[in-house]
Short mmCIF file of C-alpha atoms and ligand atoms in Angstrom, two decimals:
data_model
loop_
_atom_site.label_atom_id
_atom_site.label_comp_id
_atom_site.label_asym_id
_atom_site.label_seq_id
_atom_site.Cartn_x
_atom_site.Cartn_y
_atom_site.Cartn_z
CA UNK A 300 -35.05 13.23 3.24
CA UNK A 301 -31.23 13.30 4.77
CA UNK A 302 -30.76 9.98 6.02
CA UNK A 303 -28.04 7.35 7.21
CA UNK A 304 -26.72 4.31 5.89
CA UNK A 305 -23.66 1.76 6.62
CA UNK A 306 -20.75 1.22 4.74
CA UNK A 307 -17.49 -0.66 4.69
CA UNK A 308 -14.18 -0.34 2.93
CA UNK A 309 -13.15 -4.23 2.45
CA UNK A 310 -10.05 -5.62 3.29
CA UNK A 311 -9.26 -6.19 -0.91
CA UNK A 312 -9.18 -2.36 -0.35
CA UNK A 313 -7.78 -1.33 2.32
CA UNK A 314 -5.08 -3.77 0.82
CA UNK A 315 -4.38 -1.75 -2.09
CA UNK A 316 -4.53 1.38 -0.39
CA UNK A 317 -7.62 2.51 -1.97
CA UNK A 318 -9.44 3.85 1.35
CA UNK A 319 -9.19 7.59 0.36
CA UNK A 320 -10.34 6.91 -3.26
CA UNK A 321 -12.93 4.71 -2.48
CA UNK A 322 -14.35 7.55 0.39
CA UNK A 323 -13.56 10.56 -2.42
CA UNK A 324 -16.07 8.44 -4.77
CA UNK A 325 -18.50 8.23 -1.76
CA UNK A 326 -18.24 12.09 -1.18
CA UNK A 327 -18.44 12.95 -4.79
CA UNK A 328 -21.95 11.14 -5.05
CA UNK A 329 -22.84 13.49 -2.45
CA UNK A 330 -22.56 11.34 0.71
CA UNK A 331 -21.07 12.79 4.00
CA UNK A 332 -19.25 10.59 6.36
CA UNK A 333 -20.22 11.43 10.02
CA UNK A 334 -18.34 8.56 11.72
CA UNK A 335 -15.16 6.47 10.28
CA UNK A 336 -13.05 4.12 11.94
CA UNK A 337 -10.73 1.19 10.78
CA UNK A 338 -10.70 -1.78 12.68
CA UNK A 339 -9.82 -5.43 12.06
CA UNK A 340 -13.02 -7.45 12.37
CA UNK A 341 -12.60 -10.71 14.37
CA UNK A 342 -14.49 -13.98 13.20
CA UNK A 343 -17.12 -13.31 15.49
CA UNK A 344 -18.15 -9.93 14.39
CA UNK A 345 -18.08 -11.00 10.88
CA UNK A 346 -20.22 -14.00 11.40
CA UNK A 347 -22.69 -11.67 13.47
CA UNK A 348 -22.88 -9.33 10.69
CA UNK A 349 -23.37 -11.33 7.94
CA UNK A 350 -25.85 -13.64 10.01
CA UNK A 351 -28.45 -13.44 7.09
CA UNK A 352 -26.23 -15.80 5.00
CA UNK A 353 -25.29 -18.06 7.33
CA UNK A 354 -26.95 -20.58 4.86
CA UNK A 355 -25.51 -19.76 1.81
CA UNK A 356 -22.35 -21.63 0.50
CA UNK A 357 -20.40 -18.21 0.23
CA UNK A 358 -20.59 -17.89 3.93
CA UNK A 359 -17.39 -19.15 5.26
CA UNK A 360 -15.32 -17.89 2.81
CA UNK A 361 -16.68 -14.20 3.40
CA UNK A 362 -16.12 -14.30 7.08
CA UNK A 363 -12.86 -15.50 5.50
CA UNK A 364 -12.59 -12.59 3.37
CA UNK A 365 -14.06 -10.24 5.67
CA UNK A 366 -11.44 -11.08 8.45
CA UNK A 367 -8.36 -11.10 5.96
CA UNK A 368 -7.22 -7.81 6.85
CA UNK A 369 -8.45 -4.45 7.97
CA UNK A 370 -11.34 -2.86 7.12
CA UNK A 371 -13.00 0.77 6.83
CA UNK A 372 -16.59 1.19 8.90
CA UNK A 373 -18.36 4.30 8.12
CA UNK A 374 -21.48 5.90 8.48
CA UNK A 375 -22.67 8.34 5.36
CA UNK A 376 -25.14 10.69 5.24
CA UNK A 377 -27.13 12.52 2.65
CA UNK A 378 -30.76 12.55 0.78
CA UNK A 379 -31.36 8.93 0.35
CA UNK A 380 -28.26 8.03 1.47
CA UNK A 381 -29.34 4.10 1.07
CA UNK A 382 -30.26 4.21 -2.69
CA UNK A 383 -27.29 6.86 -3.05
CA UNK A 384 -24.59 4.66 -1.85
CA UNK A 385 -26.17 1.44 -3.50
CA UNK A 386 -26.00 3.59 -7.20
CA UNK A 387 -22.73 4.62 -6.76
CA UNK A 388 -21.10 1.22 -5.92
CA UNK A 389 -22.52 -0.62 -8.29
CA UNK A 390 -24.00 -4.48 -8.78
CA UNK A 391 -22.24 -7.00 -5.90
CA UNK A 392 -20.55 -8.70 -9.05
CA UNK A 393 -18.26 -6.26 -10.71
CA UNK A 394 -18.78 -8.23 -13.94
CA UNK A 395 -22.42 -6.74 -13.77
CA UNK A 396 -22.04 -3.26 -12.31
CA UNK A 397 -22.28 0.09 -14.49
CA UNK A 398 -19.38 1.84 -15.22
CA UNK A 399 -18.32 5.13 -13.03
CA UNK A 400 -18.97 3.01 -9.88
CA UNK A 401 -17.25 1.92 -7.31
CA UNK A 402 -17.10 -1.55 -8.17
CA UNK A 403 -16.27 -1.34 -11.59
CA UNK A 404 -13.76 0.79 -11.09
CA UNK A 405 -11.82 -1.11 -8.21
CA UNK A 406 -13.31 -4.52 -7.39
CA UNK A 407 -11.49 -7.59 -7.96
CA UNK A 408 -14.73 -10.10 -7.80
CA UNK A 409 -18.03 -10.94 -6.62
CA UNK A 410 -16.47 -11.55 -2.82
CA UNK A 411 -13.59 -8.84 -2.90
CA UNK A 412 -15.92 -6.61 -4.02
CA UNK A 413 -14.63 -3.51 -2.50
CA UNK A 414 -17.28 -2.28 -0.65
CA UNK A 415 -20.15 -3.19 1.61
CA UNK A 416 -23.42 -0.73 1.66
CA UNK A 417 -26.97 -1.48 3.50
CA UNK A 418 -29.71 -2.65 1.71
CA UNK A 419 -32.76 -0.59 3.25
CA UNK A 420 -33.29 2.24 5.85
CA UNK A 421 -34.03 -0.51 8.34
CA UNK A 422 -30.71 -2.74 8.01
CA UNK A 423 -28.97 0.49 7.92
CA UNK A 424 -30.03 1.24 11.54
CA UNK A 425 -28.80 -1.94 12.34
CA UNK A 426 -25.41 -2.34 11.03
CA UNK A 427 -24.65 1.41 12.19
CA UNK A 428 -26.06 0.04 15.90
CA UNK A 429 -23.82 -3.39 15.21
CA UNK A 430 -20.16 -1.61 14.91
CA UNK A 431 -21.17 2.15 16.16
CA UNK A 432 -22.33 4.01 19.43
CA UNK A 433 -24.00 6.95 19.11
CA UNK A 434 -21.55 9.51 20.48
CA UNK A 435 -19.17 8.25 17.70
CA UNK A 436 -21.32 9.48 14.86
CA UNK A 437 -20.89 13.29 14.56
CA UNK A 438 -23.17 14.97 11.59
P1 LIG B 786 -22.09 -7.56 0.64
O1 LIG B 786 -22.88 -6.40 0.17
O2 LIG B 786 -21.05 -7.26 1.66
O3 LIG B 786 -23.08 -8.69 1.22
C1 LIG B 786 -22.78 -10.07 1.17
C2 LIG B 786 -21.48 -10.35 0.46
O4 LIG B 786 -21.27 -11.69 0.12
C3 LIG B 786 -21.46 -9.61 -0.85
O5 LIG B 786 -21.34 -8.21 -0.62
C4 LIG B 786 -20.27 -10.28 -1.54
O6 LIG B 786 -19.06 -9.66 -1.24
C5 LIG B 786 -20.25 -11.68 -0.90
N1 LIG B 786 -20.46 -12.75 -1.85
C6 LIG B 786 -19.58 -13.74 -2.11
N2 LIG B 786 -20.08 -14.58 -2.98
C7 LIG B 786 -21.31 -14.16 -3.32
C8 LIG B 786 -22.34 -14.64 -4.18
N3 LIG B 786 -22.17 -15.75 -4.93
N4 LIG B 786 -23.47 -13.92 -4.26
C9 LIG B 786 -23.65 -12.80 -3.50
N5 LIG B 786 -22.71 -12.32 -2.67
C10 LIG B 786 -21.56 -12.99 -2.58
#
């Protein structure tokens, strides 16, 4: 089925001016993107966002991270887009992620990894709700 999921261009990215290459490799596996905006996340959105790891030790440092500089929020579409997206970025560590993905190709570490992409149909829905309305998403 032709589904959504969430995605983000990290700031480690955005940095290096790798927004259109990263999107071209999101395209190429066959995603669309049907909404797109760059914004620079304050500390409250990222520590809303990432509220599931608010235990882990990682979790300052990637609101850190996440707040560093700006980043790229999109919404992709396409048959499985969840399990699409998750193939073609790759593992979270770069160390561990196949190569001809996204990760291995431009991610500098396990935290400036490059990209962010929803785990499941259900978080999707959620982080597309957390940074999107609606009318902004145009398929
Ligand atoms: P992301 O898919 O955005 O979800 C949580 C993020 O935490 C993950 O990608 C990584 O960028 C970041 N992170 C930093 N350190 C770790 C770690 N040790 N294990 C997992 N994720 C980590």
């Amino acid at each position: 089925a032709v589904t959504r999921t969430f995605s983000i261009i990290k700031p480690d990215a955005t940095r290096r001016n790798l927004t259109g290459a990263v999107t071209k490799m999101l395209e190429d596996a066959g995603l669309r993107v049907v909404a797109s905006k760059r914004i620079q996340m304050t500390r409250e959105q990222a520590e809303g966002f990432y509220a599931v790891h608010k235990e882990r030790p990682f979790f300052g440092e990637l609101c850190d991270f996440m707040t560093s500089g700006p980043v790229v929020v999109q919404v992709l579409e396409g048959e499985d887009a969840v399990k699409r997206n998750r193939d073609v970025m790759g593992a979270t560590n770069p160390a561990d992620a196949a190569d001809g993905t996204i990760r291995k190709t431009f991610a500098e570490g396990i935290e400036a990894n490059s990209v962010h992409g929803s785990d499941s149909d259900e978080n999707a829905a959620i982080e597309i709700d957390y940074f999107f309305d609606e009318n902004e998403i145009v398929g």
